[in-house]
Coordinates of N, CA and C in Angstrom, one line a residue:
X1 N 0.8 -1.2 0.0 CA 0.0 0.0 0.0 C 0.9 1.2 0.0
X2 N 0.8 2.1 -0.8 CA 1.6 3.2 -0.7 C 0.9 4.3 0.1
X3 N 2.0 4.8 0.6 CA 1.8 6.0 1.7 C 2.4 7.3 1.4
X4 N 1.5 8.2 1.7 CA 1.8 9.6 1.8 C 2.2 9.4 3.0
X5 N 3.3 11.0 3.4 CA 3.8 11.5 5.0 C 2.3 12.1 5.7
X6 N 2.2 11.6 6.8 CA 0.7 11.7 7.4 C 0.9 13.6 7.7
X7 N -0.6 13.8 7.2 CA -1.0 15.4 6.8 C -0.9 15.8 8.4
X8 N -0.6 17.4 8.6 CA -1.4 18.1 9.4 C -2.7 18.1 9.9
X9 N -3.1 18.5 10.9 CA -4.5 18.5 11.2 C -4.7 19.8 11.7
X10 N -6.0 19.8 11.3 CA -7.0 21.0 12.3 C -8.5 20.8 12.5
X11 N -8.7 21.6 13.6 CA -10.1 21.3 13.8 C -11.1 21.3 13.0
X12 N -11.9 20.0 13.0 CA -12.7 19.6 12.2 C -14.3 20.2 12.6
X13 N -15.0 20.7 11.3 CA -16.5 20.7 11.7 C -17.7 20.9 10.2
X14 N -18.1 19.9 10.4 CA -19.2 19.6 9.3 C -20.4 19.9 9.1
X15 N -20.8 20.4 8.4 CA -22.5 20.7 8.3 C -23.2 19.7 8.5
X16 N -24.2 20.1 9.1 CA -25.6 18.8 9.4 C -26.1 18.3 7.9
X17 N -26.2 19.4 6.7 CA -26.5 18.9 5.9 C -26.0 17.7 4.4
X18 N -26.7 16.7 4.7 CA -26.7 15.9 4.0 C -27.6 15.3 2.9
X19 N -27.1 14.9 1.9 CA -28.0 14.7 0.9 C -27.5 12.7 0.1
X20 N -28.5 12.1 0.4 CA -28.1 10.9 -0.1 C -29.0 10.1 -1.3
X21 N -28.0 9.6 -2.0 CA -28.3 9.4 -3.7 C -28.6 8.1 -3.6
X22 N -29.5 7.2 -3.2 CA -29.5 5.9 -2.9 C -29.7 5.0 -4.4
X23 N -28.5 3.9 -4.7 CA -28.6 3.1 -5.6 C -29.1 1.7 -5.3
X24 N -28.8 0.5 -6.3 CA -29.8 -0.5 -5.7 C -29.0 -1.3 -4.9
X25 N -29.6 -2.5 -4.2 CA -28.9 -3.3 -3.1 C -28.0 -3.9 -4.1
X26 N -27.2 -4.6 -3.4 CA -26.2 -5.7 -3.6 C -25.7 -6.6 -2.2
X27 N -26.2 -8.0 -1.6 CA -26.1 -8.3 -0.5 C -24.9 -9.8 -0.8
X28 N -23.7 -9.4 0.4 CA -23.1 -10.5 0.0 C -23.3 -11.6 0.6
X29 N -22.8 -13.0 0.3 CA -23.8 -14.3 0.7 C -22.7 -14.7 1.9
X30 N -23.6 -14.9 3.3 CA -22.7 -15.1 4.5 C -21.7 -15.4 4.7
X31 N -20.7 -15.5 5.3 CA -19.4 -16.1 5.4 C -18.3 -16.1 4.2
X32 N -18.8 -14.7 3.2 CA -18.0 -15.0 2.6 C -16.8 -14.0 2.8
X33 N -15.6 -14.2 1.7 CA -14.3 -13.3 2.0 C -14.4 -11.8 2.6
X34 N -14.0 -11.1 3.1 CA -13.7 -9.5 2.9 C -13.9 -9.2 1.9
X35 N -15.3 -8.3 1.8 CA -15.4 -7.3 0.8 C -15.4 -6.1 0.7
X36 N -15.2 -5.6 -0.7 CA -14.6 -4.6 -0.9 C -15.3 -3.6 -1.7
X37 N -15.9 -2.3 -1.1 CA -16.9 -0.9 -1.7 C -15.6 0.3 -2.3
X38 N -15.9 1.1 -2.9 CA -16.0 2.4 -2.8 C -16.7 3.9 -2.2
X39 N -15.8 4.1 -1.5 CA -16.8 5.7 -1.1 C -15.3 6.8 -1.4
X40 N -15.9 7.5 -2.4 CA -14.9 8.4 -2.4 C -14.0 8.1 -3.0
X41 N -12.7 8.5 -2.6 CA -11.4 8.1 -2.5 C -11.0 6.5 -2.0
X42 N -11.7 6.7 -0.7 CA -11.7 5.3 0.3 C -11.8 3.8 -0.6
X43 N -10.8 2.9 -0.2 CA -11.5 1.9 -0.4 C -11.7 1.0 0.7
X44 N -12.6 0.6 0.7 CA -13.7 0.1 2.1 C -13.4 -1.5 2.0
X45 N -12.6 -1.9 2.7 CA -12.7 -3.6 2.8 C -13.6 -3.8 4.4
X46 N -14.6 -4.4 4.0 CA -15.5 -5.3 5.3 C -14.8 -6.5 5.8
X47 N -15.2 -6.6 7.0 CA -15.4 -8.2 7.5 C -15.9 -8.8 6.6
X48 N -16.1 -10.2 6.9 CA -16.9 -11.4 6.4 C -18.3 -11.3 6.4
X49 N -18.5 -11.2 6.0 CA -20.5 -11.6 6.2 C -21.2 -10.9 5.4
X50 N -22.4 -11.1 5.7 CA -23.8 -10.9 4.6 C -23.8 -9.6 4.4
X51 N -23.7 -8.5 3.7 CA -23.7 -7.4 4.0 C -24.1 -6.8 2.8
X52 N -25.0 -6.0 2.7 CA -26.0 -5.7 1.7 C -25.7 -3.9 1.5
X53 N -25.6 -3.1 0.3 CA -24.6 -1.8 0.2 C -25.9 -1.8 -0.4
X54 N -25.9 -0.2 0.8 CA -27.3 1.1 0.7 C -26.9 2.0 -1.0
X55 N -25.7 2.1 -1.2 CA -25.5 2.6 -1.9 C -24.6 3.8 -2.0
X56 N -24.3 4.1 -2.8 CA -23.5 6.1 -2.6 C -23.9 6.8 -2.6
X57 N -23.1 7.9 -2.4 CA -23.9 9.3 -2.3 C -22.8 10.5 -2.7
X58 N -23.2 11.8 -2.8 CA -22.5 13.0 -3.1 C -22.8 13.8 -2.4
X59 N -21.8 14.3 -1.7 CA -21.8 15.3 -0.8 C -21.7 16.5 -0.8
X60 N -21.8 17.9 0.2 CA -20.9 19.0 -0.5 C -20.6 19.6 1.0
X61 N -19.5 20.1 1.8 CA -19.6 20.9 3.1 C -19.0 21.9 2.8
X62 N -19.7 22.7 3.6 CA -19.1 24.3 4.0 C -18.6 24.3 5.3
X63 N -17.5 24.2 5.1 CA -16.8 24.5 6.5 C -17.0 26.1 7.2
X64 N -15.7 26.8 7.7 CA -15.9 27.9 8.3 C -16.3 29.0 6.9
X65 N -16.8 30.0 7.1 CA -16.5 31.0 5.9 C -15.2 31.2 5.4
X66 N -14.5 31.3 6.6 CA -13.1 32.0 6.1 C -12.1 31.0 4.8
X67 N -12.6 29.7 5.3 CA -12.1 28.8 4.2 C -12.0 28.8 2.9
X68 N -13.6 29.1 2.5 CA -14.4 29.5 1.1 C -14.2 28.3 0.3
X69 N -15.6 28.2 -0.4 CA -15.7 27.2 -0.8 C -16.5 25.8 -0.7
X70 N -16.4 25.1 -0.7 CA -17.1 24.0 -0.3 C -16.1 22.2 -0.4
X71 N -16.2 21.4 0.2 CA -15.6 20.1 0.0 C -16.5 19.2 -0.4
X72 N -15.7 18.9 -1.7 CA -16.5 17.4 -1.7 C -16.2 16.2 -1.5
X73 N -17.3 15.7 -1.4 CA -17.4 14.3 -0.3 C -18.2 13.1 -1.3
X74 N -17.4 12.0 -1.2 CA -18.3 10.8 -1.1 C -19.3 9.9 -0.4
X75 N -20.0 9.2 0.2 CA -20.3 8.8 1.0 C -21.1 7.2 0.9
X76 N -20.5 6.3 1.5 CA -21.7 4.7 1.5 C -22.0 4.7 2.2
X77 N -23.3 3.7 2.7 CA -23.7 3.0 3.5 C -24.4 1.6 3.5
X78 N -23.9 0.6 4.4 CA -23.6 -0.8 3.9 C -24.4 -1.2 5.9
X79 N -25.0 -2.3 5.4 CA -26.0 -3.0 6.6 C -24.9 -4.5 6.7
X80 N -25.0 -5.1 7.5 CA -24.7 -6.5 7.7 C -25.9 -6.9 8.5
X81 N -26.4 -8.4 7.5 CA -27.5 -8.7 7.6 C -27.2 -10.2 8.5
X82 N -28.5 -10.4 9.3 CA -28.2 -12.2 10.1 C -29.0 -13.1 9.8
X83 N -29.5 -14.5 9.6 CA -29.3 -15.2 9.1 C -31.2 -14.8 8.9
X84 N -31.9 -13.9 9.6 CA -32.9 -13.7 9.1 C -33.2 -12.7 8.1
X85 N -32.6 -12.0 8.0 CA -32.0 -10.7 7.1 C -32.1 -9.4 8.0
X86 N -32.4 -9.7 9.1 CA -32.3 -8.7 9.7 C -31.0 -7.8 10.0
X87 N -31.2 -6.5 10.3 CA -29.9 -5.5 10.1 C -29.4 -6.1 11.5
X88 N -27.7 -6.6 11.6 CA -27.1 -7.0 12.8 C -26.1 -5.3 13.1
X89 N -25.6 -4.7 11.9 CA -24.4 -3.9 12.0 C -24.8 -2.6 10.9
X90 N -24.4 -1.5 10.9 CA -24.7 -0.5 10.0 C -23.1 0.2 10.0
X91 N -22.3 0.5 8.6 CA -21.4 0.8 8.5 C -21.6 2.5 7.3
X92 N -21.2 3.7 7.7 CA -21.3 4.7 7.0 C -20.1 5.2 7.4
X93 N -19.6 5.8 6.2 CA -18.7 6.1 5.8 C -18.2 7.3 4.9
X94 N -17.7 8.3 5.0 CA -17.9 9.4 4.4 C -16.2 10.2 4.0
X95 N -15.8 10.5 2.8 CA -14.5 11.2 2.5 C -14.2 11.8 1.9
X96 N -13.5 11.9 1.0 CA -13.0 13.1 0.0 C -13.3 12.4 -0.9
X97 N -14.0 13.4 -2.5 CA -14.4 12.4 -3.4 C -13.4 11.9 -4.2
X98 N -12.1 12.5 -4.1 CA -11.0 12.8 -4.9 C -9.4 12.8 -3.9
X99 N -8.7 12.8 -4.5 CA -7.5 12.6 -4.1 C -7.1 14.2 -4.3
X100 N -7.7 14.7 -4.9 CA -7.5 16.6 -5.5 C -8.5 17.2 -3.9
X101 N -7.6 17.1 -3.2 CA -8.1 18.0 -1.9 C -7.6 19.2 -1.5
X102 N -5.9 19.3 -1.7 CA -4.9 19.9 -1.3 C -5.3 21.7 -1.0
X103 N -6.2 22.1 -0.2 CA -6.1 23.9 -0.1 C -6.8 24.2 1.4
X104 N -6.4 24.9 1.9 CA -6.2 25.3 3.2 C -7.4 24.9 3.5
X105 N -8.1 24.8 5.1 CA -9.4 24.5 5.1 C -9.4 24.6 6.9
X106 N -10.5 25.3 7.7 CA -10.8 25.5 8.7 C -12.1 25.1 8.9
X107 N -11.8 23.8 9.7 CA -12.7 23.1 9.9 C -14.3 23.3 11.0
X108 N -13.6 23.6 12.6 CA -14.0 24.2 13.3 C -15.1 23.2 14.2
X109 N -14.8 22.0 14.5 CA -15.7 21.3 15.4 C -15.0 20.4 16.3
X110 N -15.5 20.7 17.7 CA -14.7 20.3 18.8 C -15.0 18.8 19.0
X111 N -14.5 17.9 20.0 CA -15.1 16.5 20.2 C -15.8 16.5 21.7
X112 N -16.6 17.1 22.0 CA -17.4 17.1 23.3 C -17.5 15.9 24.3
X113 N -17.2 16.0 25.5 CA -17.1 14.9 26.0 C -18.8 14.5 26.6
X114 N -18.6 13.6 27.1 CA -20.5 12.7 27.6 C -20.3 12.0 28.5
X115 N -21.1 11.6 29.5 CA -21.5 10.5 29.9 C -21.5 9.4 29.6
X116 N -21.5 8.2 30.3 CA -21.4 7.0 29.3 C -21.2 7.1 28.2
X117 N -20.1 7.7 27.6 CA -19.4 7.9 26.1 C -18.0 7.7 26.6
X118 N -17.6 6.2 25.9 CA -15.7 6.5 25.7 C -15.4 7.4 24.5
X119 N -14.4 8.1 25.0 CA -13.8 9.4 24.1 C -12.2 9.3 24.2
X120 N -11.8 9.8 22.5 CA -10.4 9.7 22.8 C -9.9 10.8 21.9
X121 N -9.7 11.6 22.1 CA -9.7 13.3 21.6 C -7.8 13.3 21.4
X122 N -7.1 12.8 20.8 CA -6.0 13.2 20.3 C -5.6 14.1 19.9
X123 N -6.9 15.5 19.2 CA -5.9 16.5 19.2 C -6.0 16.9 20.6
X124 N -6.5 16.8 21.4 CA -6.4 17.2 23.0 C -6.9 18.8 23.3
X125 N -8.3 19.1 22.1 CA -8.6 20.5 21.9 C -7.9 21.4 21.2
X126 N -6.8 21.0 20.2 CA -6.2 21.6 19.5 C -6.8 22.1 18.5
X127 N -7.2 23.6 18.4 CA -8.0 24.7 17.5 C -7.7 24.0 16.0
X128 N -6.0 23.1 15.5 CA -5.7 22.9 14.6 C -5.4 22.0 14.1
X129 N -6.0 20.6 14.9 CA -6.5 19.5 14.5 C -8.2 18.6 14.7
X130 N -8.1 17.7 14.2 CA -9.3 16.8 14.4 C -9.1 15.2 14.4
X131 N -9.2 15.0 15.9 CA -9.1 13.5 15.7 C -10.0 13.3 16.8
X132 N -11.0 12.9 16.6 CA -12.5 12.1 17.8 C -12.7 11.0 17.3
X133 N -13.0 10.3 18.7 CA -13.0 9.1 18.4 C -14.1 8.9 20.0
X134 N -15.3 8.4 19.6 CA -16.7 8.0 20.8 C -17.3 6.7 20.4
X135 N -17.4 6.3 21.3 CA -18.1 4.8 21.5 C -18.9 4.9 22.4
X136 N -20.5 4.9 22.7 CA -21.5 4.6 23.1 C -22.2 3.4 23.5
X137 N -21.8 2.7 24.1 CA -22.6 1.1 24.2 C -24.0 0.9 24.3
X138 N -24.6 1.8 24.9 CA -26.2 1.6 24.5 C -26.7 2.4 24.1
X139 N -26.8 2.7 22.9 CA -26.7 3.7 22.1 C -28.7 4.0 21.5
X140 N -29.1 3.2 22.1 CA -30.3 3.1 21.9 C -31.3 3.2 23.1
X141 N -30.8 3.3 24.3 CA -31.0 3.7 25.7 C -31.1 5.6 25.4
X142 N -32.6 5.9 26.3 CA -32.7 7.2 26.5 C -32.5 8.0 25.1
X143 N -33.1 7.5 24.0 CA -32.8 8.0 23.0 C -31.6 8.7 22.7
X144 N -30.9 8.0 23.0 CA -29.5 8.9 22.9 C -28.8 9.0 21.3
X145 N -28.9 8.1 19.9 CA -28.6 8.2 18.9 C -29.8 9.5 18.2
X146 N -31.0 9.4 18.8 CA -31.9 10.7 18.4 C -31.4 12.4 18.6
X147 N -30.9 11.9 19.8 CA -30.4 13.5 20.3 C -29.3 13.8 19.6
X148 N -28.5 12.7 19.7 CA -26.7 12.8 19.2 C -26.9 12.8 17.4
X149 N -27.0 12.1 17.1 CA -27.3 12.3 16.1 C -28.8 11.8 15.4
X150 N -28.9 13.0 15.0 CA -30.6 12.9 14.9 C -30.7 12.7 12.7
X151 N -29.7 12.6 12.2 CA -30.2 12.9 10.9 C -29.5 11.2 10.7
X152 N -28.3 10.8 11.3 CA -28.4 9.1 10.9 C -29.5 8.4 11.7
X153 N -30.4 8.8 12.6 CA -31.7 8.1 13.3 C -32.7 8.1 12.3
X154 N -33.0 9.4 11.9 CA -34.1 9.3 10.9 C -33.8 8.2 9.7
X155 N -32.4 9.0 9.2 CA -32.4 8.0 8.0 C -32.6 6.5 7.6
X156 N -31.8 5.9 9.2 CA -32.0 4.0 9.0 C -33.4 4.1 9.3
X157 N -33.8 4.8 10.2 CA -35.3 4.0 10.7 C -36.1 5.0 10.0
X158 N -35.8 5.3 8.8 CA -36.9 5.3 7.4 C -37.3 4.2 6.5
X159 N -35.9 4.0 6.6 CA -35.1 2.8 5.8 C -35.3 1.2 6.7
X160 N -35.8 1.2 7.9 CA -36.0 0.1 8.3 C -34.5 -0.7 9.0
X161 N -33.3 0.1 8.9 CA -32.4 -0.4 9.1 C -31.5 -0.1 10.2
X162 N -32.5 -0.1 11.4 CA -31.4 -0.2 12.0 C -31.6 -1.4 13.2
X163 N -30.7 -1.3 13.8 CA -30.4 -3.0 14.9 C -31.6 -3.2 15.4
X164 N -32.3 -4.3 15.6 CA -33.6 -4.7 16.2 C -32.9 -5.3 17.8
X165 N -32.1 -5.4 17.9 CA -31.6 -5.8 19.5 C -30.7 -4.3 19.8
X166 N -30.6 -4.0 20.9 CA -30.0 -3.1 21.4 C -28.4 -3.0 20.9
X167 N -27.9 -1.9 20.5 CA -27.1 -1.8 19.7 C -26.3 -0.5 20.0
X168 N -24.2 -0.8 19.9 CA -23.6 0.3 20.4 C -23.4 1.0 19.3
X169 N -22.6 2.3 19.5 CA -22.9 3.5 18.2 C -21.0 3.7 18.2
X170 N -20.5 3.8 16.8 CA -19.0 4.3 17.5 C -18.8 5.5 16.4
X171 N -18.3 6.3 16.5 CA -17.9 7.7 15.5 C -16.6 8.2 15.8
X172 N -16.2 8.5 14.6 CA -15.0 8.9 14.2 C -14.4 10.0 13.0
X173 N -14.0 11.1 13.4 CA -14.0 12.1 12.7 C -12.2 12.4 12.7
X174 N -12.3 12.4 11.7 CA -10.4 12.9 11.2 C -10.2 13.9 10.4
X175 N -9.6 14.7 10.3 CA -9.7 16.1 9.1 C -8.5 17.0 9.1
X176 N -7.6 16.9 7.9 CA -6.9 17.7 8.0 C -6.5 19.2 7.8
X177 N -5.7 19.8 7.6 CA -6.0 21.6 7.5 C -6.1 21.9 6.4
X178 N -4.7 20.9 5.5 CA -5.2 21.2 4.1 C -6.6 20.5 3.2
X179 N -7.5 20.1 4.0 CA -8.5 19.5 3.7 C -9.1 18.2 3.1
X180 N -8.3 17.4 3.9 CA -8.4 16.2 3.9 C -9.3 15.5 5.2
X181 N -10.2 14.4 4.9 CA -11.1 14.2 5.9 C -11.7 12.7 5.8
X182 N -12.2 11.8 6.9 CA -12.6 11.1 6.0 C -13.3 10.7 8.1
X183 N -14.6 10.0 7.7 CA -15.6 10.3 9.0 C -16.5 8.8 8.5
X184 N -16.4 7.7 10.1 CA -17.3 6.1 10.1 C -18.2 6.8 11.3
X185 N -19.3 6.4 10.8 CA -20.1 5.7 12.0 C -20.3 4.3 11.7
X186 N -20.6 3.8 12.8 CA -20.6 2.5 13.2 C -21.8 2.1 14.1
X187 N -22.6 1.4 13.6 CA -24.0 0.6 14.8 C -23.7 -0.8 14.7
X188 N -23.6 -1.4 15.5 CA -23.5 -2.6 15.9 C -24.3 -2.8 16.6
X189 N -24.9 -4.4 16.6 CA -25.6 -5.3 18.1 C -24.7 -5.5 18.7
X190 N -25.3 -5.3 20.2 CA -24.3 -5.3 21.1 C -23.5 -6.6 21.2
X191 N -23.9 -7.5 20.6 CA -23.4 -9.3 21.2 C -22.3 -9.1 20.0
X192 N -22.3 -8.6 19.0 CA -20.9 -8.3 18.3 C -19.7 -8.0 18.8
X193 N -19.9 -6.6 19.8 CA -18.8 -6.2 20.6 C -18.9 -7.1 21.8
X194 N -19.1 -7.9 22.1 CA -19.2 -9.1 23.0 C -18.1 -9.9 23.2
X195 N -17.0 -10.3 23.4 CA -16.1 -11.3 23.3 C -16.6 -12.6 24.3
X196 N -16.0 -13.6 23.7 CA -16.8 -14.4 24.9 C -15.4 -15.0 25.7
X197 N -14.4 -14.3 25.9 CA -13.4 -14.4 26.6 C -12.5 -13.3 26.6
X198 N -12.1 -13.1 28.0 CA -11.6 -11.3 28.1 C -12.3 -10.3 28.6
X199 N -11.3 -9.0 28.7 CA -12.2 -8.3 29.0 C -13.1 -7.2 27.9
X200 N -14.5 -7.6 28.7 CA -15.3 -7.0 27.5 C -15.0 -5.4 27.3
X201 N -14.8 -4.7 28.2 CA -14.6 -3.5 27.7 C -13.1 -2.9 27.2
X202 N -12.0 -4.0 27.8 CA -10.8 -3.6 26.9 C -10.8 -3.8 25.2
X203 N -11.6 -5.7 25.2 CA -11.7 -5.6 23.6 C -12.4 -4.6 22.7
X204 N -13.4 -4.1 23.7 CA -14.2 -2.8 22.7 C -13.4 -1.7 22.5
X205 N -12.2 -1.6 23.4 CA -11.9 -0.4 23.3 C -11.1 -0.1 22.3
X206 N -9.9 -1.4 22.3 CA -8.9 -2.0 21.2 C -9.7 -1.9 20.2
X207 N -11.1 -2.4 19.5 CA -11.5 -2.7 18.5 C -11.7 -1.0 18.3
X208 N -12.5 -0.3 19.0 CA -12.7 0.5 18.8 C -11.6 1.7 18.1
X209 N -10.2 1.8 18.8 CA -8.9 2.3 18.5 C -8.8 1.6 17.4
X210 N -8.7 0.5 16.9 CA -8.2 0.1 16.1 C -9.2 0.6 14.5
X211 N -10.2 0.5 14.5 CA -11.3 1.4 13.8 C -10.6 2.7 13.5
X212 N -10.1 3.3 14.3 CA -9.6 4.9 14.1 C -8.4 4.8 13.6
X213 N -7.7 3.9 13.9 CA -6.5 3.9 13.0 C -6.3 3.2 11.7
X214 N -7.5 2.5 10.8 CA -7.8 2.0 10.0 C -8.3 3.4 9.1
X215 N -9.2 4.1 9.9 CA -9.3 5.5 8.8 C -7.9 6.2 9.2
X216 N -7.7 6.6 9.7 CA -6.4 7.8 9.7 C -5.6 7.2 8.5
X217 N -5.2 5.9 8.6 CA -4.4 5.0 7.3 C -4.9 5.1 6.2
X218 N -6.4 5.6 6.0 CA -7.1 5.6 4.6 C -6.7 7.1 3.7
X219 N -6.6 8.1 4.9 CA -6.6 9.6 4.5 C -5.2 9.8 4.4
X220 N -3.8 8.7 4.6 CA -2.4 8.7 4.3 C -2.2 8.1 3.4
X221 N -2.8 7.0 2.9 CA -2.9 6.6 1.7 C -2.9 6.9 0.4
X222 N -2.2 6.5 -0.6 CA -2.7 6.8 -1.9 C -4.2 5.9 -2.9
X223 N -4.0 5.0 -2.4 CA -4.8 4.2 -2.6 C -6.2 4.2 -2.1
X224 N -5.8 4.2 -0.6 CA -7.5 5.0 0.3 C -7.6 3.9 0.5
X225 N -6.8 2.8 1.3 CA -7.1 1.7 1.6 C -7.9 2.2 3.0
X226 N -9.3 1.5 3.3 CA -10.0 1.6 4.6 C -10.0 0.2 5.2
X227 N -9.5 -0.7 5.9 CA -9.6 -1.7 6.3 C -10.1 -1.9 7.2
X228 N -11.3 -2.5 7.5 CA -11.9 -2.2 9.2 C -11.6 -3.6 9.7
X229 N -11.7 -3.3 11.0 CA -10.9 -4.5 11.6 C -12.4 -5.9 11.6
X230 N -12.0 -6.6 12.5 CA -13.8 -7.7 12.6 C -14.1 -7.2 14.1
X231 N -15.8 -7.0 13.8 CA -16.2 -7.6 15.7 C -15.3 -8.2 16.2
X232 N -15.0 -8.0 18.0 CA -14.6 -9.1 18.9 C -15.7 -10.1 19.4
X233 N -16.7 -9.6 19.1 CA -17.9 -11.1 19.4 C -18.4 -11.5 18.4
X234 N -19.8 -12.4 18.4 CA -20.2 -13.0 17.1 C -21.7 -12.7 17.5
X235 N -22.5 -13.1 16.9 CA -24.5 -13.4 17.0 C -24.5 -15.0 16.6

């Protein structure tokens, strides 16, 4: 995989507005290899399993004014299905549409810390980077995916797709100054992030970390490799 020298950062902040171009399904047959999407730039290799792609999309953000301009973005979203077809995992994913990003860019959004939220804020509030990284475990307790994010709540459960068992939420935002960026959410059923040996909240954490440095590696990339790691538990 070839590598760029990893970019600068600055603080990251996105518009709420989104617009998504939904194409037709494609569901892969269980157990089979790592597969492989495009969004963007990114290339998206999955775990194993049944996993049916929402489709792409086109983006556009306005960052701060002073930036000028707008970025574009690519965007998928991909379900992992269980043996009833029901949604087990929801994978979204969002980047640069292009490798042509290179111009100054003030991003301007902080990583806020929460309650029952693991958080791992690397730039450490630095005005001139972006690295968040939040894991939710009950992410469906106290409406909390409505409040936190209210425009991926509408969207699955328009769509019918989101986890029918209680399910954790994990986000991750990276963005550099000269305008490079690339942002997972993550829903899972909880028995996913489940190990059935160990400790359950270090494996989530590891898996978790490990998720964040699988995109950071996508946005250094030339290729835009995204590799996500697998669950630590199973259904």
């Amino acid at each position: 995989m070839k590598r760029m020298g990893r970019p600068m950062v600055r603080s990251a902040l996105w518009s709420a507005a989104v617009v998504l171009l939904l194409a037709g399904c494609a569901a892969q047959p269980h157990g089979a290899a790592s597969v492989q999407y495009t969004a963007g730039r990114a290339q998206l290799a999955l775990p194993a399993g049944a996993w049916t792609d929402l489709g792409p999309a086109d983006e556009a953000w306005a960052p701060l004014p002073t930036a000028g301009g707008k970025i574009a973005l690519r965007s998928r979203a991909l379900v992992l299905r269980g043996p009833k077809q029901e949604p087990l995992a929801v994978v979204l994913v969002r980047t640069n549409a292009s490798n042509l990003f290179w111009k100054p860019v003030a991003w301007g959004i902080n990583c806020p810390r929460e309650l029952d939220v693991l958080l791992f804020d690397e730039a450490a509030g630095s005005p001139d980077r972006m690295d968040c990284l939040r894991l939710r475990r009950n992410a469906q307790a106290q409406q909390w995916l409505k409040r936190s994010k209210p425009e991926t709540q509408a969207w699955l459960e328009s769509r019918q797709q989101l986890p029918l068992m209680p399910y954790s939420h994990l986000s991750y935002r990276f963005a550099t100054e000269d305008g490079g960026m690339v942002e997972l959410q993550i829903l899972a059923d909880q028995r996913l992030l489940q190990p059935e040996k160990g400790s359950q909240s270090r494996m989530q954490r590891d898996w978790a970390l490990a998720v964040a440095s699988a995109a950071r590696d996508s946005l250094s990339s030339l290729d835009g490799a995204l590799v996500l790691p697998p669950f630590p538990g199973s259904v």
